[in-house]
Short mmCIF file of C-alpha atoms in Angstrom, two decimals:
data_model
loop_
_atom_site.label_atom_id
_atom_site.label_comp_id
_atom_site.label_asym_id
_atom_site.label_seq_id
_atom_site.Cartn_x
_atom_site.Cartn_y
_atom_site.Cartn_z
CA GLY J 658 81.06 -94.08 39.25
CA ALA J 659 82.58 -94.45 35.84
CA VAL J 660 82.38 -91.62 33.36
CA VAL J 661 80.76 -91.74 29.96
CA SER J 662 81.25 -88.64 27.89
CA GLN J 663 78.95 -87.77 25.03
CA HIS J 664 79.69 -85.10 22.46
CA PRO J 665 78.29 -82.75 21.35
CA SER J 666 75.77 -81.91 24.04
CA ARG J 667 73.73 -79.89 21.61
CA VAL J 668 73.68 -79.66 17.83
CA ILE J 669 71.54 -77.87 15.29
CA CYS J 670 71.73 -78.99 11.70
CA LYS J 671 69.99 -78.38 8.42
CA SER J 672 67.57 -80.87 7.01
CA GLY J 673 69.31 -83.34 4.70
CA THR J 674 72.69 -83.18 6.41
CA SER J 675 74.30 -85.85 8.59
CA VAL J 676 75.25 -85.52 12.23
CA LYS J 677 77.70 -87.63 14.19
CA ILE J 678 77.40 -88.12 17.95
CA GLU J 679 80.27 -89.59 19.94
CA CYS J 680 80.07 -91.64 23.11
CA ARG J 681 83.28 -92.31 25.02
CA SER J 682 83.95 -94.32 28.14
CA LEU J 683 86.69 -92.35 29.87
CA ASP J 684 87.94 -94.68 32.56
CA PHE J 685 86.86 -98.16 31.55
CA GLN J 686 86.65 -100.35 28.51
CA ALA J 687 83.11 -100.57 27.23
CA THR J 688 82.44 -103.83 25.47
CA THR J 689 78.80 -102.91 24.99
CA MET J 690 77.22 -99.55 24.33
CA PHE J 691 73.57 -98.69 24.00
CA TRP J 692 71.94 -95.84 22.13
CA TYR J 693 68.64 -94.42 23.32
CA ARG J 694 66.30 -91.78 22.06
CA GLN J 695 64.12 -89.72 24.36
CA PHE J 696 61.23 -87.46 23.35
CA PRO J 697 60.08 -84.68 25.68
CA LYS J 698 58.31 -86.08 28.73
CA LYS J 699 58.69 -89.57 27.33
CA SER J 700 60.74 -92.57 28.29
CA LEU J 701 64.09 -93.64 26.90
CA MET J 702 63.60 -95.87 23.90
CA LEU J 703 66.42 -98.25 23.08
CA MET J 704 67.51 -97.81 19.49
CA ALA J 705 70.39 -100.21 19.22
CA THR J 706 72.99 -102.21 21.07
CA SER J 707 76.56 -102.18 19.84
CA ASN J 708 79.36 -104.48 20.77
CA GLU J 709 82.95 -103.58 20.05
CA GLY J 710 84.10 -104.91 16.72
CA SER J 711 80.74 -106.20 15.53
CA LYS J 712 77.63 -104.88 13.87
CA ALA J 713 75.05 -103.16 15.99
CA THR J 714 71.77 -104.84 16.82
CA TYR J 715 68.87 -102.53 16.08
CA GLU J 716 65.51 -102.55 17.79
CA GLN J 717 62.41 -103.12 15.77
CA GLY J 718 61.35 -100.03 13.87
CA VAL J 719 64.77 -98.36 13.94
CA GLU J 720 66.22 -97.78 10.47
CA LYS J 721 69.79 -99.02 10.50
CA ASP J 722 70.64 -97.15 7.30
CA LYS J 723 69.50 -93.92 8.86
CA PHE J 724 71.08 -94.36 12.25
CA LEU J 725 74.58 -95.65 11.60
CA ILE J 726 76.37 -97.01 14.63
CA ASN J 727 80.07 -97.73 14.80
CA HIS J 728 81.81 -99.24 17.81
CA ALA J 729 85.34 -99.43 16.52
CA SER J 730 87.15 -99.38 19.85
CA LEU J 731 86.53 -100.32 23.46
CA THR J 732 86.15 -96.68 24.43
CA LEU J 733 84.28 -95.14 21.54
CA SER J 734 80.95 -95.63 19.81
CA THR J 735 79.44 -93.22 17.32
CA LEU J 736 75.89 -92.66 16.15
CA THR J 737 75.48 -90.93 12.80
CA VAL J 738 72.07 -89.62 11.89
CA THR J 739 72.10 -89.56 8.10
CA SER J 740 70.00 -87.24 5.96
CA ALA J 741 68.46 -85.76 9.05
CA HIS J 742 64.88 -84.51 9.01
CA PRO J 743 62.97 -82.42 11.54
CA GLU J 744 61.29 -85.55 12.91
CA ASP J 745 64.75 -86.79 13.93
CA SER J 746 64.98 -83.93 16.41
CA SER J 747 65.25 -85.55 19.81
CA PHE J 748 67.48 -86.17 22.82
CA TYR J 749 69.93 -89.00 22.12
CA ILE J 750 71.64 -90.75 25.02
CA CYS J 751 74.29 -93.44 25.10
CA SER J 752 75.19 -95.81 27.88
CA ALA J 753 78.09 -98.16 28.29
CA ILE J 754 78.95 -101.25 30.27
CA SER J 755 82.23 -103.04 30.68
CA GLY J 756 82.79 -106.68 29.98
CA THR J 757 82.82 -107.51 33.65
CA GLY J 758 79.96 -105.24 34.57
CA GLY J 759 76.29 -105.94 34.41
CA LEU J 760 73.23 -103.80 34.26
CA THR J 761 74.13 -102.01 37.45
CA GLU J 762 77.34 -100.92 35.81
CA ALA J 763 75.60 -99.22 32.89
CA PHE J 764 76.65 -95.59 32.93
CA PHE J 765 74.96 -92.96 30.84
CA GLY J 766 76.34 -90.08 28.88
CA GLN J 767 74.93 -86.62 29.38
CA GLY J 768 72.92 -86.79 26.19
CA THR J 769 72.88 -84.89 22.90
CA ARG J 770 70.02 -82.64 21.95
CA LEU J 771 69.62 -82.71 18.18
CA THR J 772 67.54 -80.10 16.44
CA VAL J 773 67.02 -80.42 12.71
CA VAL J 774 65.80 -77.26 11.01
CA GLN D 1163 49.52 -102.37 27.03
CA LYS D 1164 52.98 -100.96 27.69
CA GLU D 1165 55.46 -103.27 29.35
CA VAL D 1166 56.18 -100.70 32.04
CA GLU D 1167 53.68 -98.13 33.24
CA GLN D 1168 54.71 -95.07 35.21
CA ASP D 1169 52.66 -91.99 36.01
CA PRO D 1170 54.49 -89.03 34.43
CA GLY D 1171 53.27 -86.58 37.07
CA PRO D 1172 54.25 -83.89 37.73
CA LEU D 1173 54.40 -84.52 41.43
CA SER D 1174 54.89 -81.48 43.64
CA VAL D 1175 55.70 -81.85 47.34
CA PRO D 1176 56.97 -79.60 50.10
CA GLU D 1177 60.50 -79.99 51.40
CA GLY D 1178 60.72 -82.71 54.04
CA ALA D 1179 57.83 -84.75 52.66
CA ILE D 1180 57.98 -88.47 51.96
CA VAL D 1181 57.74 -89.13 48.25
CA SER D 1182 56.35 -92.33 46.78
CA LEU D 1183 57.06 -93.16 43.14
CA ASN D 1184 55.64 -96.25 41.50
CA CYS D 1185 55.75 -98.42 38.43
CA THR D 1186 53.75 -101.41 37.34
CA TYR D 1187 54.81 -103.93 34.76
CA SER D 1188 53.26 -106.71 32.76
CA ASN D 1189 56.13 -109.10 32.07
CA SER D 1190 56.55 -111.45 35.01
CA ALA D 1191 59.92 -112.54 33.63
CA PHE D 1192 61.60 -109.27 34.58
CA GLN D 1193 64.37 -110.03 37.04
CA TYR D 1194 66.16 -106.74 37.65
CA PHE D 1195 64.56 -103.54 38.81
CA MET D 1196 66.22 -100.16 38.87
CA TRP D 1197 65.51 -96.56 39.60
CA TYR D 1198 67.29 -93.78 37.76
CA ARG D 1199 67.29 -90.07 38.41
CA GLN D 1200 67.51 -87.69 35.47
CA TYR D 1201 68.05 -83.97 35.80
CA SER D 1202 66.91 -81.73 32.99
CA ARG D 1203 68.97 -82.15 29.81
CA LYS D 1204 71.24 -84.72 31.47
CA GLY D 1205 71.68 -88.45 31.19
CA PRO D 1206 70.13 -90.77 33.80
CA GLU D 1207 72.10 -91.83 36.85
CA LEU D 1208 71.48 -95.07 38.70
CA LEU D 1209 69.96 -94.60 42.15
CA MET D 1210 68.84 -98.01 43.29
CA TYR D 1211 68.96 -101.57 42.04
CA THR D 1212 67.02 -104.55 43.33
CA TYR D 1213 66.78 -108.12 42.25
CA SER D 1214 64.27 -109.85 44.47
CA SER D 1215 61.00 -108.95 46.09
CA GLY D 1216 61.34 -106.93 49.26
CA ASN D 1217 62.89 -103.68 50.36
CA LYS D 1218 66.32 -102.20 49.84
CA GLU D 1219 67.41 -99.07 51.64
CA ASP D 1220 70.15 -96.60 50.81
CA GLY D 1221 70.20 -93.43 52.86
CA ARG D 1222 66.99 -91.52 52.25
CA PHE D 1223 65.96 -93.86 49.44
CA THR D 1224 64.07 -97.15 49.75
CA ALA D 1225 63.29 -99.36 46.79
CA GLN D 1226 60.51 -101.88 47.09
CA VAL D 1227 59.63 -104.72 44.75
CA ASP D 1228 56.47 -106.80 44.86
CA LYS D 1229 56.79 -109.39 42.13
CA SER D 1230 53.44 -110.99 42.93
CA SER D 1231 51.69 -107.70 42.16
CA LYS D 1232 54.19 -106.65 39.46
CA TYR D 1233 54.67 -103.39 41.28
CA ILE D 1234 57.77 -101.48 42.30
CA SER D 1235 58.18 -98.35 44.36
CA LEU D 1236 60.80 -95.82 45.30
CA PHE D 1237 60.39 -93.90 48.52
CA ILE D 1238 62.31 -90.72 49.26
CA ARG D 1239 62.36 -89.59 52.88
CA ASP D 1240 62.98 -86.03 53.99
CA SER D 1241 62.80 -84.83 50.40
CA GLN D 1242 65.01 -81.92 49.43
CA PRO D 1243 64.76 -79.36 46.61
CA SER D 1244 67.84 -81.03 45.11
CA ASP D 1245 65.73 -84.16 44.67
CA SER D 1246 63.71 -82.32 42.03
CA ALA D 1247 64.24 -84.35 38.88
CA THR D 1248 62.61 -86.99 36.72
CA TYR D 1249 62.70 -90.48 38.20
CA LEU D 1250 62.69 -93.38 35.79
CA CYS D 1251 62.06 -96.97 36.69
CA ALA D 1252 63.75 -99.56 34.52
CA MET D 1253 63.52 -103.32 34.29
CA SER D 1254 65.36 -106.09 32.60
CA LEU D 1255 65.09 -109.74 31.78
CA GLY D 1256 68.76 -110.04 32.57
CA TYR D 1257 70.52 -109.71 29.27
CA ASN D 1258 71.35 -106.05 29.34
CA LYS D 1259 68.31 -104.62 27.62
CA LEU D 1260 66.61 -102.13 29.90
CA ILE D 1261 62.94 -101.27 29.55
CA PHE D 1262 62.22 -97.84 30.97
CA GLY D 1263 59.07 -96.32 32.36
CA ALA D 1264 58.01 -92.91 31.11
CA GLY D 1265 59.51 -91.18 34.15
CA THR D 1266 57.82 -89.18 36.91
CA ARG D 1267 58.69 -85.51 37.22
CA LEU D 1268 59.17 -84.56 40.85
CA ALA D 1269 59.35 -81.01 42.18
CA VAL D 1270 60.26 -80.44 45.82
CA HIS D 1271 59.57 -76.88 46.84
CA PRO D 1272 61.14 -75.15 49.85
#
C-alpha cells in the first residue's frame, strides 16, 4: 500500500510552547488529509479534514485556533498544537487519500505521541 | 448512545483459535464498513472493507455485515501471536468521514 510518513513519532514539550507535526504522503498525491486524536484505550476521534489549498474543516468541539492545520501541498499537511497544555498530551494520527481514491485508499501515518510537561 | 459500539476487551485466546470481533452501530445510513488493525504505538492499517450485507473473505479473515441488525463482525481463523493487536471497526456514510469504534485489544498466546 501507499506510504504516509508522520514526523516526529514522539515529542515532549513544555507547557505553553507550540509543536508542529508533519504528515507526508510519500508516493501519491494526497488531496485530502485527516487528523485524528487517540487517547489510551480509546477510539480515534476525527479532529479535522484538510484539503490541499483550502482551509481545514474542524469537527465540533475542536478549537481551530489551538490546532492549526496547513495543507499547502499535495504531499504535506501539518498540525500545529499551539500553547500546548498537559491535557493536549495524546496520540495524534494523520491519514491521507488521493483524489482518485476513496475510503479504502485512506492510509495512516504511524502516529505522533505528544507529551506536554 | 455512541454511533459505534465496540467491546474494548481485552480478549485473550490461544494460538490457533477462531477469534470473533464485533461492532454494533446506530446509524442505518452507514454504507461502508471497515476493519483496521493497530499495533501498539502505530497507525491503523486497513484489513477488510465491505459495502453490502453478507460475508467477505480474505485469507484467514472474514468480514460479515448484517445491516438489518446493524451488526458487523470480523472473524480470524487459525489465530497467530502476530495477530495480537487492537482491532478497530470503522464506518462511513460515504463522504470520507470515518467513525471508529473504541477498538478491541486481542492477545493471542502461544
